[in-house]
mmCIF file of C-alpha atoms and ligand atoms in Angstrom:
data_model
loop_
_atom_site.group_PDB
_atom_site.id
_atom_site.type_symbol
_atom_site.label_atom_id
_atom_site.label_comp_id
_atom_site.label_asym_id
_atom_site.label_seq_id
_atom_site.Cartn_x
_atom_site.Cartn_y
_atom_site.Cartn_z
ATOM 1 C CA MET A 270 178.232 59.905 97.985
ATOM 2 C CA ILE A 271 178.629 63.033 95.773
ATOM 3 C CA ASP A 272 175.226 64.500 95.156
ATOM 4 C CA HIS A 273 175.734 66.954 92.361
ATOM 5 C CA PRO A 274 173.743 67.402 89.055
ATOM 6 C CA LEU A 275 176.942 67.294 86.887
ATOM 7 C CA VAL A 276 177.940 64.041 88.498
ATOM 8 C CA ALA A 277 174.547 62.510 88.050
ATOM 9 C CA HIS A 278 174.372 63.639 84.403
ATOM 10 C CA LYS A 279 177.755 62.296 83.543
ATOM 11 C CA LEU A 280 177.126 59.089 85.258
ATOM 12 C CA THR A 281 173.898 58.646 83.336
ATOM 13 C CA ARG A 282 175.709 58.950 80.016
ATOM 14 C CA LEU A 283 178.454 56.594 81.281
ATOM 15 C CA ARG A 284 175.959 53.850 82.109
ATOM 16 C CA ARG A 285 174.170 53.943 78.764
ATOM 17 C CA GLU A 286 175.043 50.753 76.714
ATOM 18 C CA ASP A 287 175.351 52.894 73.612
ATOM 19 C CA THR A 288 178.070 55.169 74.963
ATOM 20 C CA SER A 289 181.310 54.491 72.984
ATOM 21 C CA SER A 290 184.645 53.613 74.584
ATOM 22 C CA ALA A 291 186.084 57.027 73.469
ATOM 23 C CA THR A 292 183.132 58.821 75.202
ATOM 24 C CA PHE A 293 183.292 56.531 78.244
ATOM 25 C CA ARG A 294 187.011 57.373 78.826
ATOM 26 C CA LEU A 295 186.364 61.112 78.565
ATOM 27 C CA LEU A 296 183.407 60.907 80.893
ATOM 28 C CA THR A 297 185.276 58.867 83.413
ATOM 29 C CA GLU A 298 188.140 61.411 83.513
ATOM 30 C CA GLU A 299 185.697 64.234 84.035
ATOM 31 C CA LEU A 300 183.741 62.325 86.820
ATOM 32 C CA VAL A 301 186.965 61.451 88.580
ATOM 33 C CA THR A 302 188.032 65.207 88.632
ATOM 34 C CA LEU A 303 184.682 66.037 90.179
ATOM 35 C CA LEU A 304 184.801 63.311 92.754
ATOM 36 C CA ALA A 305 188.480 64.080 93.562
ATOM 37 C CA TYR A 306 187.565 67.635 94.389
ATOM 38 C CA GLU A 307 185.556 66.215 97.304
ATOM 39 C CA ALA A 308 187.829 63.403 98.092
ATOM 40 C CA THR A 309 190.747 65.645 98.578
ATOM 41 C CA ARG A 310 188.930 68.011 100.961
ATOM 42 C CA SER A 311 191.173 66.962 103.859
ATOM 43 C CA LEU A 312 194.554 67.110 102.015
ATOM 44 C CA ARG A 313 197.236 68.441 104.337
ATOM 45 C CA VAL A 314 198.621 71.897 103.603
ATOM 46 C CA THR A 315 201.419 74.096 105.123
ATOM 47 C CA PRO A 316 201.387 77.944 105.358
ATOM 48 C CA VAL A 317 203.637 79.660 102.787
ATOM 49 C CA GLU A 318 204.567 83.371 102.558
ATOM 50 C CA ILE A 319 204.035 84.995 99.146
ATOM 51 C CA THR A 320 203.726 88.408 97.665
ATOM 52 C CA THR A 321 200.867 89.279 95.336
ATOM 53 C CA PRO A 322 201.327 92.317 92.983
ATOM 54 C CA VAL A 323 199.593 94.219 95.799
ATOM 55 C CA ALA A 324 200.921 92.969 99.201
ATOM 56 C CA PRO A 325 202.595 90.150 101.017
ATOM 57 C CA MET A 326 200.393 87.455 102.493
ATOM 58 C CA THR A 327 200.314 83.997 103.956
ATOM 59 C CA GLY A 328 198.901 81.369 101.659
ATOM 60 C CA VAL A 329 199.027 77.556 101.771
ATOM 61 C CA GLU A 330 200.546 74.867 99.614
ATOM 62 C CA LEU A 331 200.239 71.085 99.725
ATOM 63 C CA ALA A 332 202.380 69.568 102.605
ATOM 64 C CA ALA A 333 205.824 68.298 101.608
ATOM 65 C CA LEU A 334 205.008 64.546 101.925
ATOM 66 C CA ARG A 335 203.224 64.198 98.567
ATOM 67 C CA PRO A 336 199.876 62.293 98.363
ATOM 68 C CA ALA A 337 200.098 58.985 96.722
ATOM 69 C CA VAL A 338 197.534 57.954 93.968
ATOM 70 C CA VAL A 339 197.187 54.188 93.333
ATOM 71 C CA PRO A 340 194.993 53.076 90.428
ATOM 72 C CA ILE A 341 194.004 49.402 90.490
ATOM 73 C CA LEU A 342 194.731 47.939 87.015
ATOM 74 C CA ARG A 343 193.092 47.604 84.634
ATOM 75 C CA ALA A 344 189.935 49.762 84.982
ATOM 76 C CA GLY A 345 191.506 52.072 87.637
ATOM 77 C CA LEU A 346 193.903 53.302 84.963
ATOM 78 C CA GLY A 347 191.072 55.018 83.255
ATOM 79 C CA MET A 348 190.694 57.216 86.312
ATOM 80 C CA LEU A 349 194.310 58.366 86.703
ATOM 81 C CA ASN A 350 194.321 61.291 84.275
ATOM 82 C CA GLY A 351 191.286 62.827 85.987
ATOM 83 C CA MET A 352 193.109 62.599 89.305
ATOM 84 C CA THR A 353 196.524 63.818 88.225
ATOM 85 C CA LYS A 354 194.988 66.734 86.376
ATOM 86 C CA LEU A 355 193.827 68.031 89.784
ATOM 87 C CA MET A 356 196.840 66.961 91.722
ATOM 88 C CA PRO A 357 199.820 66.977 89.350
ATOM 89 C CA THR A 358 202.464 66.674 92.106
ATOM 90 C CA ALA A 359 200.974 63.365 93.531
ATOM 91 C CA GLU A 360 203.156 60.304 93.287
ATOM 92 C CA VAL A 361 201.626 57.420 91.379
ATOM 93 C CA GLY A 362 201.970 53.751 92.440
ATOM 94 C CA PHE A 363 200.221 50.807 90.556
ATOM 95 C CA LEU A 364 198.435 47.771 91.789
ATOM 96 C CA GLY A 365 197.473 45.104 89.440
ATOM 97 C CA MET A 366 194.475 42.966 90.853
ATOM 98 C CA ILE A 367 192.257 40.382 89.228
ATOM 99 C CA ARG A 368 189.150 38.672 90.541
ATOM 100 C CA ASP A 369 188.419 35.124 89.747
ATOM 101 C CA GLU A 370 185.117 35.214 87.907
ATOM 102 C CA GLU A 371 183.807 32.109 89.693
ATOM 103 C CA SER A 372 185.141 32.514 93.319
ATOM 104 C CA LEU A 373 185.111 36.314 93.002
ATOM 105 C CA ILE A 374 188.342 36.264 95.139
ATOM 106 C CA ALA A 375 190.835 38.966 94.282
ATOM 107 C CA SER A 376 194.603 38.283 93.841
ATOM 108 C CA THR A 377 197.531 40.601 93.118
ATOM 109 C CA TYR A 378 199.396 40.051 89.853
ATOM 110 C CA ALA A 379 201.547 43.277 89.756
ATOM 111 C CA GLU A 380 202.572 45.897 92.303
ATOM 112 C CA ARG A 381 204.643 49.020 91.914
ATOM 113 C CA LEU A 382 204.156 51.039 95.103
ATOM 114 C CA PRO A 383 206.336 53.349 97.257
ATOM 115 C CA HIS A 384 207.825 51.040 99.905
ATOM 116 C CA ASP A 385 206.986 53.301 102.838
ATOM 117 C CA LEU A 386 203.531 54.942 102.903
ATOM 118 C CA ARG A 387 203.772 56.110 106.540
ATOM 119 C CA ASP A 388 202.222 59.690 107.031
ATOM 120 C CA ARG A 389 201.127 59.541 103.251
ATOM 121 C CA GLN A 390 197.484 60.355 102.239
ATOM 122 C CA VAL A 391 196.690 57.629 99.748
ATOM 123 C CA PHE A 392 193.972 57.726 97.164
ATOM 124 C CA VAL A 393 193.033 54.343 95.622
ATOM 125 C CA LEU A 394 191.188 54.434 92.176
ATOM 126 C CA ASP A 395 188.830 51.673 91.417
ATOM 127 C CA PRO A 396 185.691 52.409 89.365
ATOM 128 C CA MET A 397 183.481 49.477 90.615
ATOM 129 C CA LEU A 398 183.018 48.765 94.312
ATOM 130 C CA ALA A 399 181.225 45.452 93.757
ATOM 131 C CA THR A 400 181.784 42.693 96.353
ATOM 132 C CA GLY A 401 184.594 44.807 97.967
ATOM 133 C CA GLY A 402 187.050 41.944 97.823
ATOM 134 C CA THR A 403 189.461 43.631 95.444
ATOM 135 C CA LEU A 404 189.334 47.051 97.259
ATOM 136 C CA ALA A 405 189.771 45.466 100.704
ATOM 137 C CA ALA A 406 192.760 43.407 99.521
ATOM 138 C CA ALA A 407 194.237 46.553 98.006
ATOM 139 C CA ILE A 408 193.781 48.547 101.144
ATOM 140 C CA GLU A 409 195.239 45.816 103.375
ATOM 141 C CA LEU A 410 198.360 46.022 101.195
ATOM 142 C CA LEU A 411 198.559 49.774 101.548
ATOM 143 C CA LEU A 412 198.157 49.343 105.422
ATOM 144 C CA GLU A 413 201.029 46.870 105.512
ATOM 145 C CA ARG A 414 203.260 49.626 103.885
ATOM 146 C CA GLY A 415 202.387 51.917 106.758
ATOM 147 C CA ALA A 416 199.390 53.998 105.274
ATOM 148 C CA ARG A 417 196.785 55.047 107.792
ATOM 149 C CA ASP A 418 194.764 57.416 105.754
ATOM 150 C CA VAL A 419 193.193 55.837 102.688
ATOM 151 C CA THR A 420 190.561 57.321 100.368
ATOM 152 C CA ALA A 421 189.140 55.046 97.716
ATOM 153 C CA ILE A 422 187.431 56.876 94.799
ATOM 154 C CA CYS A 423 184.920 54.820 92.967
ATOM 155 C CA LEU A 424 182.276 55.668 90.310
ATOM 156 C CA LEU A 425 179.712 53.037 91.451
ATOM 157 C CA ALA A 426 179.242 50.933 94.615
ATOM 158 C CA ALA A 427 176.989 48.075 95.582
ATOM 159 C CA PRO A 428 175.601 48.116 99.155
ATOM 160 C CA GLU A 429 177.304 44.749 99.564
ATOM 161 C CA GLY A 430 180.739 46.181 98.720
ATOM 162 C CA LEU A 431 180.333 49.092 101.102
ATOM 163 C CA ALA A 432 179.309 46.810 103.774
ATOM 164 C CA HIS A 433 182.393 44.543 103.116
ATOM 165 C CA ILE A 434 184.819 47.642 103.487
ATOM 166 C CA GLU A 435 183.030 48.793 106.598
ATOM 167 C CA GLN A 436 183.293 45.363 108.259
ATOM 168 C CA ALA A 437 186.915 44.993 107.245
ATOM 169 C CA PHE A 438 188.139 48.249 108.577
ATOM 170 C CA ALA A 439 185.724 49.416 111.231
ATOM 171 C CA GLY A 440 187.290 49.425 114.767
ATOM 172 C CA ARG A 441 190.985 49.492 113.452
ATOM 173 C CA ASP A 442 193.247 52.278 113.964
ATOM 174 C CA VAL A 443 192.986 53.473 110.361
ATOM 175 C CA ASP A 444 191.007 56.144 108.396
ATOM 176 C CA VAL A 445 189.346 54.518 105.411
ATOM 177 C CA THR A 446 186.913 56.601 103.272
ATOM 178 C CA VAL A 447 185.097 55.728 100.150
ATOM 179 C CA VAL A 448 183.959 58.508 97.865
ATOM 180 C CA VAL A 449 181.439 57.340 95.195
ATOM 181 C CA ALA A 450 179.217 59.016 92.524
ATOM 182 C CA ALA A 451 176.208 56.596 93.297
ATOM 183 C CA VAL A 452 175.312 53.582 95.358
ATOM 184 C CA ASP A 453 173.295 51.054 93.124
ATOM 185 C CA ASP A 454 170.649 48.497 94.004
ATOM 186 C CA HIS A 455 172.488 45.128 94.434
ATOM 187 C CA LEU A 456 174.991 42.662 92.821
ATOM 188 C CA ASN A 457 173.820 39.997 90.481
ATOM 189 C CA GLU A 458 174.805 36.320 90.707
ATOM 190 C CA ARG A 459 178.002 37.102 88.533
ATOM 191 C CA GLY A 460 179.041 39.867 90.844
ATOM 192 C CA TYR A 461 178.055 42.643 88.556
ATOM 193 C CA ILE A 462 176.461 45.809 90.045
ATOM 194 C CA VAL A 463 172.908 46.335 89.056
ATOM 195 C CA PRO A 464 171.923 48.519 87.199
ATOM 196 C CA GLY A 465 175.635 49.367 87.067
ATOM 197 C CA LEU A 466 177.412 50.036 83.778
ATOM 198 C CA GLY A 467 178.752 46.582 82.835
ATOM 199 C CA ASP A 468 182.432 45.752 82.996
ATOM 200 C CA ALA A 469 184.320 48.969 83.529
ATOM 201 C CA GLY A 470 187.585 47.708 82.047
ATOM 202 C CA ASP A 471 185.888 46.358 78.854
ATOM 203 C CA ARG A 472 183.926 49.560 78.387
ATOM 204 C CA LEU A 473 187.090 51.555 78.866
ATOM 205 C CA TYR A 474 189.490 49.457 76.799
ATOM 206 C CA GLY A 475 187.502 46.799 74.964
ATOM 207 C CA VAL A 476 187.210 43.031 75.694
ATOM 208 C CA VAL A 477 190.513 41.138 75.984
HETATM 209 N N1 URA B 761 183.467 45.157 87.859
HETATM 210 C C1 URA B 761 182.892 45.809 86.824
HETATM 211 O O1 URA B 761 183.615 46.207 85.969
HETATM 212 N N2 URA B 761 181.579 45.863 86.786
HETATM 213 C C2 URA B 761 180.773 45.442 87.793
HETATM 214 O O2 URA B 761 179.594 45.626 87.672
HETATM 215 C C3 URA B 761 181.376 44.758 88.906
HETATM 216 C C4 URA B 761 182.742 44.632 88.947
#
């Protein structure tokens, strides 16, 4: 959980019911950049010889196998700009997932991912970690493609969702990390995070 006054301030503005879609999109982008700064702390780098105007030196650059960023459609799309601003060379894959509003079970309706994710550091973008069903299904798909190092970046999580992810991946030979701006109180009977911010997709893009 990222404990930072700028994150807390922007998240509070994001939660307010009177925040417009335009402002919501802007705040989401800013928040993701702040979260991504922490989430990318263990990015792999390789040494590189450079010359400054003063002297030669050894610096670092991102390792050749580019990180992959995977927004989960629809709401994860609102997080993509904030992430690619920080990491413009990342490769982007897309995963369309929807949860049934009654059973709360997630299913995949679209997928455009690199076929081989072995040795890739993968960053999944999904603003709301509610029941954890969607994120767990998305991570399973990435693991099937060979990924072993997956970081999910979320704006808000419910304790139930975090527990679901922990149960699903603990004890397996994979490195799954969740980076989140805040952990809220609970899920309501409709699977919404309380106090939360409502439906992230609707707030970003309007009700369809
Ligand atoms: N998805 C959302 O957009 N909001 C929630 O509170 C839970 C899931």
